[in-house]
Amino acid sequence: MQTKAILAQADVINVLDAAQKEADSNNWPVTIAVTDDGGHLLGLRRLDGAAPFSADVATQKARSAALGRKETQVFEEMINGGRTAFLSAPLQGLLSGGVPITVDGHVVGAVGISGVKPDQDVQVAKAGVSAIG
């Protein structure tokens, strides 16, 4: 039988805190979502000033990154590059800002950020991911 790493609640809090620290240091009002490897929401934090709809967008970005096993920026670039058929894929949140969390080469979850420019969302997401050693 194989075993796999999973995100514990303490890990989720560490990711949320690290992402919030990055967002706060730049005065960016974002929502931070953390999912498990199956895209199921484990934690959500909507910072003061973040638009209400950003909660759903951040969650969908994290879900897509977890299920797709890659950054959502890859999907956005694919679509923008002309592969518009990918819009029919059964995923939402195919915008930059979703980043998988990888441990020992395996995706254990993902972070999704929504609320600022795409590269800023990615910056905050990667700060959150960096909390997992």
PDB file of C-alpha atoms in Angstrom, residues 16-114:
ATOM      1  CA  LEU A  16      -2.957  31.334   4.880  1.00  0.00           C
ATOM      2  CA  ASP A  17      -0.702  33.330   7.210  1.00  0.00           C
ATOM      3  CA  ALA A  18       2.226  33.440   4.757  1.00  0.00           C
ATOM      4  CA  ALA A  19      -0.007  34.504   1.876  1.00  0.00           C
ATOM      5  CA  GLN A  20      -1.703  37.135   4.030  1.00  0.00           C
ATOM      6  CA  LYS A  21       1.666  38.493   5.145  1.00  0.00           C
ATOM      7  CA  GLU A  22       2.665  38.971   1.494  1.00  0.00           C
ATOM      8  CA  ALA A  23      -0.664  40.576   0.612  1.00  0.00           C
ATOM      9  CA  ASP A  24      -0.611  42.853   3.669  1.00  0.00           C
ATOM     10  CA  SER A  25       2.955  43.986   2.979  1.00  0.00           C
ATOM     11  CA  ASN A  26       1.756  45.222  -0.429  1.00  0.00           C
ATOM     12  CA  ASN A  27      -1.649  46.512   0.723  1.00  0.00           C
ATOM     13  CA  TRP A  28      -3.413  44.071  -1.596  1.00  0.00           C
ATOM     14  CA  PRO A  29      -7.024  43.191  -0.681  1.00  0.00           C
ATOM     15  CA  VAL A  30      -7.260  39.548  -1.732  1.00  0.00           C
ATOM     16  CA  THR A  31      -8.978  36.331  -0.878  1.00  0.00           C
ATOM     17  CA  ILE A  32      -6.797  33.312  -0.126  1.00  0.00           C
ATOM     18  CA  ALA A  33      -8.123  29.784  -0.634  1.00  0.00           C
ATOM     19  CA  VAL A  34      -6.371  26.528   0.236  1.00  0.00           C
ATOM     20  CA  THR A  35      -7.561  23.151  -1.030  1.00  0.00           C
ATOM     21  CA  ASP A  36      -6.481  19.548  -0.646  1.00  0.00           C
ATOM     22  CA  ASP A  37      -5.207  17.497  -3.592  1.00  0.00           C
ATOM     23  CA  GLY A  38      -8.768  16.791  -4.711  1.00  0.00           C
ATOM     24  CA  GLY A  39      -9.650  20.482  -4.872  1.00  0.00           C
ATOM     25  CA  HIS A  40     -11.765  20.455  -1.703  1.00  0.00           C
ATOM     26  CA  LEU A  41     -11.633  23.670   0.302  1.00  0.00           C
ATOM     27  CA  LEU A  42      -9.636  23.438   3.534  1.00  0.00           C
ATOM     28  CA  GLY A  43      -9.294  27.138   4.371  1.00  0.00           C
ATOM     29  CA  LEU A  44     -10.461  30.517   3.132  1.00  0.00           C
ATOM     30  CA  ARG A  45      -9.488  33.998   4.219  1.00  0.00           C
ATOM     31  CA  ARG A  46     -11.014  37.124   2.635  1.00  0.00           C
ATOM     32  CA  LEU A  47      -8.959  40.144   3.641  1.00  0.00           C
ATOM     33  CA  ASP A  48     -10.512  43.505   4.393  1.00  0.00           C
ATOM     34  CA  GLY A  49     -11.442  45.256   1.179  1.00  0.00           C
ATOM     35  CA  ALA A  50     -11.462  42.137  -1.007  1.00  0.00           C
ATOM     36  CA  ALA A  51     -14.462  41.916  -3.303  1.00  0.00           C
ATOM     37  CA  PRO A  52     -17.027  39.327  -2.213  1.00  0.00           C
ATOM     38  CA  PHE A  53     -16.851  37.455  -5.529  1.00  0.00           C
ATOM     39  CA  SER A  54     -13.108  36.943  -5.015  1.00  0.00           C
ATOM     40  CA  ALA A  55     -13.932  34.211  -2.490  1.00  0.00           C
ATOM     41  CA  ASP A  56     -15.413  32.023  -5.217  1.00  0.00           C
ATOM     42  CA  VAL A  57     -12.744  32.919  -7.778  1.00  0.00           C
ATOM     43  CA  ALA A  58      -9.874  32.123  -5.375  1.00  0.00           C
ATOM     44  CA  THR A  59     -11.496  28.808  -4.462  1.00  0.00           C
ATOM     45  CA  GLN A  60     -11.907  27.837  -8.115  1.00  0.00           C
ATOM     46  CA  LYS A  61      -8.307  28.800  -8.917  1.00  0.00           C
ATOM     47  CA  ALA A  62      -7.049  26.601  -6.081  1.00  0.00           C
ATOM     48  CA  ARG A  63      -9.316  23.756  -7.156  1.00  0.00           C
ATOM     49  CA  SER A  64      -8.128  23.960 -10.767  1.00  0.00           C
ATOM     50  CA  ALA A  65      -4.469  24.052  -9.704  1.00  0.00           C
ATOM     51  CA  ALA A  66      -4.958  21.011  -7.468  1.00  0.00           C
ATOM     52  CA  LEU A  67      -6.867  18.950 -10.021  1.00  0.00           C
ATOM     53  CA  GLY A  68      -4.768  20.064 -12.984  1.00  0.00           C
ATOM     54  CA  ARG A  69      -1.528  19.530 -11.046  1.00  0.00           C
ATOM     55  CA  LYS A  70      -0.086  22.782 -12.437  1.00  0.00           C
ATOM     56  CA  GLU A  71      -0.305  26.527 -12.047  1.00  0.00           C
ATOM     57  CA  THR A  72      -3.513  27.962 -13.475  1.00  0.00           C
ATOM     58  CA  GLN A  73      -1.409  30.476 -15.378  1.00  0.00           C
ATOM     59  CA  VAL A  74      -0.552  27.586 -17.722  1.00  0.00           C
ATOM     60  CA  PHE A  75      -4.241  27.163 -18.542  1.00  0.00           C
ATOM     61  CA  GLU A  76      -4.753  30.894 -19.041  1.00  0.00           C
ATOM     62  CA  GLU A  77      -1.766  31.085 -21.393  1.00  0.00           C
ATOM     63  CA  MET A  78      -3.019  28.045 -23.314  1.00  0.00           C
ATOM     64  CA  ILE A  79      -6.416  29.677 -23.839  1.00  0.00           C
ATOM     65  CA  ASN A  80      -4.919  33.075 -24.701  1.00  0.00           C
ATOM     66  CA  GLY A  81      -2.606  31.309 -27.151  1.00  0.00           C
ATOM     67  CA  GLY A  82      -5.574  30.131 -29.186  1.00  0.00           C
ATOM     68  CA  ARG A  83      -6.596  26.863 -27.542  1.00  0.00           C
ATOM     69  CA  THR A  84     -10.096  28.216 -26.855  1.00  0.00           C
ATOM     70  CA  ALA A  85     -11.552  24.691 -26.865  1.00  0.00           C
ATOM     71  CA  PHE A  86     -10.022  24.336 -23.395  1.00  0.00           C
ATOM     72  CA  LEU A  87     -12.739  26.708 -22.154  1.00  0.00           C
ATOM     73  CA  SER A  88     -15.076  23.713 -22.361  1.00  0.00           C
ATOM     74  CA  ALA A  89     -12.970  21.771 -19.832  1.00  0.00           C
ATOM     75  CA  PRO A  90     -14.932  20.956 -16.668  1.00  0.00           C
ATOM     76  CA  LEU A  91     -12.907  23.430 -14.595  1.00  0.00           C
ATOM     77  CA  GLN A  92     -13.424  27.005 -13.500  1.00  0.00           C
ATOM     78  CA  GLY A  93     -10.809  29.472 -12.340  1.00  0.00           C
ATOM     79  CA  LEU A  94      -8.543  29.048 -15.346  1.00  0.00           C
ATOM     80  CA  LEU A  95      -6.881  32.376 -14.570  1.00  0.00           C
ATOM     81  CA  SER A  96      -3.464  33.120 -13.093  1.00  0.00           C
ATOM     82  CA  GLY A  97      -3.323  32.875  -9.315  1.00  0.00           C
ATOM     83  CA  GLY A  98      -3.706  29.173  -8.606  1.00  0.00           C
ATOM     84  CA  VAL A  99      -0.531  27.352  -7.540  1.00  0.00           C
ATOM     85  CA  PRO A 100      -0.236  23.700  -6.506  1.00  0.00           C
ATOM     86  CA  ILE A 101       1.466  22.721  -3.256  1.00  0.00           C
ATOM     87  CA  THR A 102       3.945  19.921  -3.907  1.00  0.00           C
ATOM     88  CA  VAL A 103       5.635  17.676  -1.344  1.00  0.00           C
ATOM     89  CA  ASP A 104       8.182  15.079  -2.496  1.00  0.00           C
ATOM     90  CA  GLY A 105       7.033  15.509  -6.091  1.00  0.00           C
ATOM     91  CA  HIS A 106       3.347  14.955  -5.305  1.00  0.00           C
ATOM     92  CA  VAL A 107       0.591  17.568  -5.262  1.00  0.00           C
ATOM     93  CA  VAL A 108      -0.938  17.694  -1.791  1.00  0.00           C
ATOM     94  CA  GLY A 109      -3.119  20.746  -2.330  1.00  0.00           C
ATOM     95  CA  ALA A 110      -3.181  24.202  -3.851  1.00  0.00           C
ATOM     96  CA  VAL A 111      -3.479  27.891  -3.106  1.00  0.00           C
ATOM     97  CA  GLY A 112      -5.742  30.237  -5.037  1.00  0.00           C
ATOM     98  CA  ILE A 113      -5.616  34.018  -4.825  1.00  0.00           C
ATOM     99  CA  SER A 114      -8.042  36.546  -6.241  1.00  0.00           C
TER     100      SER A 114
END
